[in-house]
C-alpha cells in the first residue's frame, strides 16, 4: 500500500496544499484541446496550441505557438520557406503573423533570429503587395534578391 501511495504522489503535478507546480511543463501528461493554424504552408506551419494535463487533480494548461514540419535550419531551407511565404501571400493576400514566422526560426542568436524573421516577413509582404498591384508572380531568385536583404550567415 505504501508503494501505491508513493506512485500516486509521483503522478501529482501540483502540490495539493499550495497549488504550486511540482513538475515542469514537459513532465505533464498533456493533451491538445484546441489548435488554431497561424501559418500554413506546403512544407511547414505554425499552430497556436492549447494543451491541458490529463492527470487526476491537475488543472494546468499550457498555450503557445508550435511549429509543424520544416523549420529554418540552413540557407536553402531559409530561401525555400521565404518563397513559400511569398507565394502563399501572393495567392491569398493577408497580413503576416510575425510571432508565427519567428517560431519557424530555430536559432539561439537573438539578432540572427530577428534578421531572418524580418526577411521572411518581407517576402510575405512582397507577395501581398505584388498581388494587390496585379504584378506577375516573381521567381524564387527574384524574391530572394528583393526580400532577403539582410543576408544572415549560416
XYZ file of N, CA and C in Angstrom:
462
model
N 0.821 -1.189 0.000
C 0.000 0.000 0.000
C 0.870 1.260 0.000
N 1.962 1.220 0.707
C 2.870 2.357 0.742
C 3.432 2.656 -0.653
N 3.712 1.630 -1.454
C 4.245 1.821 -2.807
C 3.223 2.517 -3.693
N 1.979 2.101 -3.610
C 0.931 2.739 -4.403
C 0.789 4.212 -4.039
N 0.887 4.507 -2.771
C 0.780 5.890 -2.328
C 1.931 6.718 -2.905
N 3.136 6.179 -2.883
C 4.272 6.901 -3.443
C 4.121 7.093 -4.942
N 3.633 6.070 -5.639
C 3.423 6.200 -7.076
C 2.370 7.260 -7.376
N 1.311 7.282 -6.581
C 0.265 8.276 -6.787
C 0.837 9.679 -6.570
N 1.661 9.836 -5.535
C 2.269 11.137 -5.287
C 3.200 11.533 -6.427
N 3.909 10.580 -6.997
C 4.820 10.873 -8.099
C 4.056 11.339 -9.323
N 2.773 10.943 -9.438
C 1.949 11.331 -10.577
C 1.328 12.714 -10.419
N 1.336 13.250 -9.192
C 0.752 14.562 -8.968
C 1.583 15.634 -9.668
N 0.891 16.566 -10.294
C 1.569 17.649 -10.990
C 1.696 18.894 -10.135
N 0.791 19.034 -9.181
C 0.808 20.220 -8.332
C 0.775 19.809 -6.867
N 1.256 20.693 -6.038
C 1.247 20.484 -4.601
C -0.185 20.721 -4.108
N -0.761 19.714 -3.464
C -2.140 19.795 -3.006
C -2.403 20.943 -2.056
N -1.435 21.311 -1.243
C -1.651 22.370 -0.252
C -1.481 23.763 -0.846
N -0.398 23.961 -1.592
C -0.130 25.302 -2.103
C -0.679 25.527 -3.508
N -0.929 24.432 -4.244
C -1.380 24.576 -5.622
C -0.243 24.876 -6.574
N 0.980 24.964 -6.041
C 2.145 25.246 -6.881
C 2.544 24.045 -7.720
N 3.183 24.307 -8.833
C 3.593 23.243 -9.756
C 4.721 22.418 -9.139
N 4.592 21.110 -9.245
C 5.646 20.197 -8.819
C 6.465 19.724 -10.009
N 5.853 19.731 -11.182
C 6.508 19.237 -12.391
C 6.657 20.357 -13.407
N 7.743 20.341 -14.164
C 7.872 21.312 -15.253
C 6.877 20.952 -16.359
N 6.544 21.891 -17.264
C 5.552 21.621 -18.308
C 5.830 20.351 -19.122
N 7.080 20.067 -19.419
C 7.414 18.898 -20.240
C 7.088 17.583 -19.547
N 6.969 17.588 -18.232
C 6.712 16.355 -17.490
C 5.224 16.074 -17.295
N 4.369 17.001 -17.663
C 2.925 16.796 -17.541
C 2.454 15.805 -18.602
N 1.285 15.250 -18.393
C 0.638 14.355 -19.343
C -0.296 15.213 -20.199
N 0.235 15.843 -21.233
C -0.511 16.863 -21.958
C -1.301 16.297 -23.135
N -2.492 16.845 -23.314
C -3.352 16.525 -24.439
C -3.770 17.838 -25.087
N -3.727 17.876 -26.400
C -4.156 19.075 -27.125
C -5.676 19.165 -27.060
N -6.167 20.317 -26.616
C -7.607 20.525 -26.541
C -8.082 21.555 -27.562
N -7.154 22.317 -28.089
C -7.515 23.322 -29.081
C -6.277 23.670 -29.885
N -6.444 23.820 -31.196
C -5.339 24.306 -32.018
C -5.899 25.118 -33.171
N -5.205 26.214 -33.460
C -5.626 27.133 -34.498
C -4.429 27.405 -35.404
N -4.572 27.198 -36.718
C -3.442 27.498 -37.607
C -3.176 28.999 -37.668
N -1.919 29.349 -37.525
C -1.496 30.742 -37.642
C -0.702 30.969 -38.923
N -0.112 29.885 -39.427
C 0.663 29.937 -40.662
C 0.622 28.537 -41.262
N 0.154 28.437 -42.494
C 0.001 27.128 -43.110
C 0.616 27.157 -44.506
N 1.777 26.511 -44.641
C 2.483 26.441 -45.914
C 2.584 24.985 -46.354
N 3.151 24.747 -47.517
C 3.284 23.377 -48.018
C 4.186 22.515 -47.149
N 5.336 23.047 -46.750
C 6.323 22.234 -46.021
C 6.357 22.494 -44.525
N 5.614 23.489 -44.074
C 5.643 23.806 -42.650
C 4.415 24.604 -42.259
N 4.271 24.765 -40.980
C 3.174 25.553 -40.455
C 3.437 25.905 -39.009
N 2.598 26.752 -38.483
C 2.666 27.134 -37.076
C 1.234 27.178 -36.558
N 1.033 26.508 -35.436
C -0.284 26.458 -34.816
C -0.215 27.043 -33.425
N -1.278 27.766 -33.034
C -1.457 28.148 -31.651
C -2.144 26.956 -31.005
N -1.517 26.411 -29.960
C -1.992 25.179 -29.356
C -2.279 25.411 -27.873
N -3.408 24.886 -27.433
C -3.753 24.877 -26.012
C -3.735 23.416 -25.576
N -2.944 23.126 -24.539
C -2.829 21.763 -24.019
C -3.189 21.769 -22.541
N -3.828 20.704 -22.101
C -4.143 20.543 -20.687
C -3.587 19.219 -20.207
N -3.328 19.155 -18.923
C -2.817 17.938 -18.309
C -3.986 17.000 -18.033
N -3.795 15.714 -18.322
C -4.871 14.734 -18.137
C -4.747 13.969 -16.827
N -3.769 14.264 -16.010
C -3.637 13.582 -14.724
C -4.722 14.044 -13.763
N -5.214 13.118 -12.961
C -6.236 13.451 -11.968
C -5.731 14.553 -11.043
N -6.575 15.527 -10.832
C -6.242 16.585 -9.898
C -5.432 17.724 -10.494
N -4.894 17.546 -11.673
C -4.096 18.619 -12.284
C -4.992 19.454 -13.185
N -4.876 20.750 -13.070
C -5.695 21.656 -13.867
C -4.806 22.579 -14.711
N -3.525 22.211 -14.849
C -2.603 23.071 -15.582
C -2.926 23.093 -17.072
N -2.814 24.287 -17.661
C -2.989 24.496 -19.094
C -1.736 25.175 -19.620
N -1.377 24.824 -20.816
C -0.226 25.427 -21.464
C -0.640 25.843 -22.861
N -0.313 27.070 -23.238
C -0.633 27.556 -24.580
C 0.637 28.099 -25.217
N 0.657 28.094 -26.536
C 1.790 28.666 -27.236
C 1.796 28.293 -28.698
N 2.717 28.881 -29.425
C 2.890 28.596 -30.844
C 3.790 27.379 -31.005
N 3.401 26.479 -31.887
C 4.145 25.248 -32.118
C 4.407 25.101 -33.614
N 5.699 24.981 -34.010
C 5.990 24.771 -35.436
C 5.703 23.319 -35.835
N 5.225 23.135 -37.049
C 4.947 21.825 -37.612
C 5.718 21.731 -38.930
N 6.423 20.642 -39.136
C 7.164 20.457 -40.386
C 8.539 21.099 -40.327
N 8.995 21.592 -41.471
C 10.335 22.172 -41.568
C 10.447 23.454 -40.749
N 11.635 23.672 -40.236
C 11.961 24.952 -39.614
C 13.208 25.483 -40.323
N 13.569 26.707 -40.022
C 14.724 27.320 -40.673
C 15.981 26.768 -40.017
N 16.741 25.998 -40.801
C 17.949 25.403 -40.270
C 19.151 25.590 -41.167
N 18.960 26.167 -42.315
C 20.066 26.366 -43.238
C 19.645 27.300 -44.354
N 20.588 27.703 -45.155
C 20.330 28.698 -46.187
C 19.311 28.229 -47.224
N 19.413 26.994 -47.710
C 18.471 26.511 -48.720
C 17.059 26.448 -48.144
N 16.936 25.946 -46.951
C 15.649 25.861 -46.290
C 15.070 27.265 -46.087
N 15.900 28.183 -45.711
C 15.517 29.578 -45.490
C 14.946 30.181 -46.767
N 15.631 29.990 -47.878
C 15.174 30.538 -49.155
C 13.896 29.852 -49.628
N 13.815 28.560 -49.416
C 12.617 27.817 -49.836
C 11.393 28.286 -49.051
N 11.537 28.444 -47.758
C 10.410 28.892 -46.936
C 10.064 30.346 -47.260
N 11.059 31.162 -47.555
C 10.792 32.550 -47.949
C 9.931 32.581 -49.206
N 10.247 31.729 -50.170
C 9.453 31.711 -51.402
C 8.054 31.139 -51.147
N 7.942 30.157 -50.272
C 6.612 29.637 -49.913
C 5.761 30.738 -49.287
N 6.371 31.540 -48.418
C 5.655 32.660 -47.805
C 5.217 33.660 -48.871
N 6.123 33.958 -49.795
C 5.797 34.881 -50.890
C 4.594 34.358 -51.679
N 4.671 33.102 -52.124
C 3.591 32.526 -52.933
C 2.265 32.474 -52.172
N 2.338 32.078 -50.924
C 1.134 31.969 -50.109
C 0.441 33.325 -49.964
N 1.212 34.362 -49.736
C 0.645 35.698 -49.555
C 0.314 36.354 -50.886
N 0.901 35.882 -51.966
C 0.526 36.336 -53.304
C -0.836 35.728 -53.657
N -0.984 34.428 -53.423
C -2.224 33.725 -53.759
C -3.396 34.158 -52.880
N -3.125 34.442 -51.617
C -4.156 34.875 -50.672
C -3.594 36.054 -49.879
N -3.725 37.269 -50.417
C -3.159 38.436 -49.730
C -3.748 38.608 -48.331
N -2.857 38.777 -47.359
C -3.250 38.958 -45.958
C -2.052 39.494 -45.182
N -2.272 39.825 -43.932
C -1.195 40.273 -43.057
C -0.424 39.051 -42.554
N 0.853 39.229 -42.311
C 1.699 38.149 -41.811
C 1.733 38.185 -40.293
N 1.775 37.021 -39.678
C 1.897 36.922 -38.222
C 3.379 36.818 -37.870
N 3.953 37.919 -37.392
C 5.373 37.939 -37.047
C 5.739 36.854 -36.027
N 4.974 36.709 -34.938
C 5.324 35.663 -33.962
C 5.289 34.253 -34.579
N 4.351 34.012 -35.489
C 4.283 32.691 -36.130
C 5.520 32.441 -36.981
N 5.932 33.429 -37.751
C 7.130 33.281 -38.583
C 8.353 33.100 -37.692
N 8.432 33.857 -36.621
C 9.573 33.766 -35.712
C 9.684 32.365 -35.106
N 8.560 31.700 -34.918
C 8.559 30.346 -34.369
C 9.266 29.362 -35.300
N 9.273 29.646 -36.601
C 9.940 28.771 -37.571
C 11.460 28.875 -37.505
N 11.968 29.964 -36.946
C 13.408 30.218 -36.936
C 14.016 29.607 -35.678
N 14.817 28.593 -35.869
C 15.384 27.836 -34.755
C 16.868 28.170 -34.576
N 17.133 29.297 -33.949
C 18.497 29.684 -33.624
C 18.505 30.393 -32.273
N 19.550 30.175 -31.520
C 19.650 30.782 -30.189
C 20.075 32.250 -30.258
N 20.727 32.647 -31.338
C 21.214 34.012 -31.501
C 20.036 34.941 -31.811
N 19.712 35.800 -30.866
C 18.532 36.672 -30.985
C 18.617 37.609 -32.198
N 19.758 38.221 -32.436
C 19.898 39.138 -33.570
C 19.741 38.397 -34.893
N 20.318 37.213 -34.979
C 20.214 36.384 -36.179
C 18.757 35.983 -36.412
N 18.094 35.595 -35.335
C 16.688 35.190 -35.420
C 15.815 36.348 -35.888
N 16.059 37.525 -35.361
C 15.292 38.709 -35.752
C 15.529 39.053 -37.219
N 16.769 39.009 -37.677
C 17.079 39.321 -39.075
C 16.386 38.341 -40.023
N 16.430 37.060 -39.706
C 15.786 36.054 -40.553
C 14.274 36.263 -40.548
N 13.702 36.483 -39.387
C 12.254 36.689 -39.290
C 11.832 37.921 -40.073
N 12.572 39.008 -39.958
C 12.253 40.221 -40.710
C 12.283 39.962 -42.209
N 13.301 39.240 -42.677
C 13.394 38.927 -44.100
C 12.224 38.062 -44.570
N 11.865 37.072 -43.779
C 10.751 36.205 -44.148
C 9.442 36.999 -44.209
N 9.248 37.891 -43.259
C 8.058 38.742 -43.274
C 8.060 39.671 -44.481
N 9.244 40.144 -44.864
C 9.356 40.980 -46.067
C 8.975 40.195 -47.316
N 9.336 38.918 -47.375
C 8.963 38.077 -48.521
C 7.444 37.930 -48.593
N 6.808 37.710 -47.450
C 5.350 37.595 -47.411
C 4.697 38.914 -47.821
N 5.218 40.012 -47.300
C 4.681 41.330 -47.624
C 4.829 41.627 -49.114
N 5.955 41.237 -49.698
C 6.187 41.421 -51.127
C 5.139 40.650 -51.937
N 4.834 39.438 -51.519
C 3.803 38.650 -52.194
C 2.447 39.337 -52.141
N 2.093 39.846 -50.973
C 0.819 40.539 -50.823
C 0.758 41.790 -51.695
N 1.835 42.574 -51.684
C 1.864 43.810 -52.476
C 1.824 43.522 -53.969
N 2.566 42.501 -54.414
C 2.540 42.138 -55.832
C 1.130 41.740 -56.257
N 0.444 40.986 -55.438
C -0.927 40.566 -55.764
C -1.863 41.766 -55.809
N -1.751 42.642 -54.815
C -2.622 43.816 -54.769
C -2.388 44.745 -55.953
N -1.163 44.770 -56.483
C -0.838 45.631 -57.621
C -0.944 44.893 -58.955
N -1.488 43.670 -58.922
C -1.659 42.832 -60.122
C -0.365 42.621 -60.895
N 0.732 42.494 -60.163
C 2.016 42.199 -60.796
C 2.124 40.688 -60.994
N 2.847 40.260 -62.009
C 3.030 38.809 -62.172
C 3.858 38.243 -61.014
N 3.638 36.962 -60.740
C 4.357 36.304 -59.652
C 5.853 36.280 -59.983
N 6.663 36.599 -59.006
C 8.121 36.630 -59.166
C 8.713 35.224 -59.104
N 9.927 35.119 -59.595
C 10.662 33.866 -59.473
C 11.256 33.783 -58.067
N 11.663 32.589 -57.708
C 12.278 32.404 -56.391
C 13.514 33.287 -56.257
N 14.346 33.325 -57.278
C 15.574 34.118 -57.207
C 15.267 35.599 -57.065
N 14.235 36.084 -57.740
C 13.858 37.487 -57.625
C 13.379 37.809 -56.210
N 12.616 36.906 -55.611
C 12.162 37.104 -54.229
C 13.357 37.109 -53.283
N 14.292 36.181 -53.487
C 15.496 36.114 -52.649
C 16.286 37.416 -52.769
N 16.486 37.886 -54.001
C 17.263 39.111 -54.231
C 16.568 40.361 -53.687
N 15.239 40.372 -53.723
C 14.476 41.558 -53.326
C 14.173 41.587 -51.831
N 13.733 40.468 -51.271
C 13.225 40.464 -49.902
C 14.262 40.053 -48.852
N 15.211 39.232 -49.223
C 16.177 38.734 -48.249
C 17.418 39.620 -48.259
N 17.211 40.878 -47.847
C 18.277 41.878 -47.939
C 19.337 41.733 -46.851
N 18.924 41.404 -45.623
C 19.898 41.142 -44.564
C 20.319 39.711 -44.714
N 21.529 39.495 -45.198
C 21.974 38.137 -45.501
C 22.589 37.491 -44.259
N 21.783 36.733 -43.488
C 22.344 36.066 -42.320
C 23.289 34.952 -42.751
N 24.379 34.820 -42.043
C 25.354 33.786 -42.362
C 25.035 32.500 -41.607
N 25.166 31.410 -42.291
C 24.907 30.098 -41.656
C 26.193 29.386 -41.390
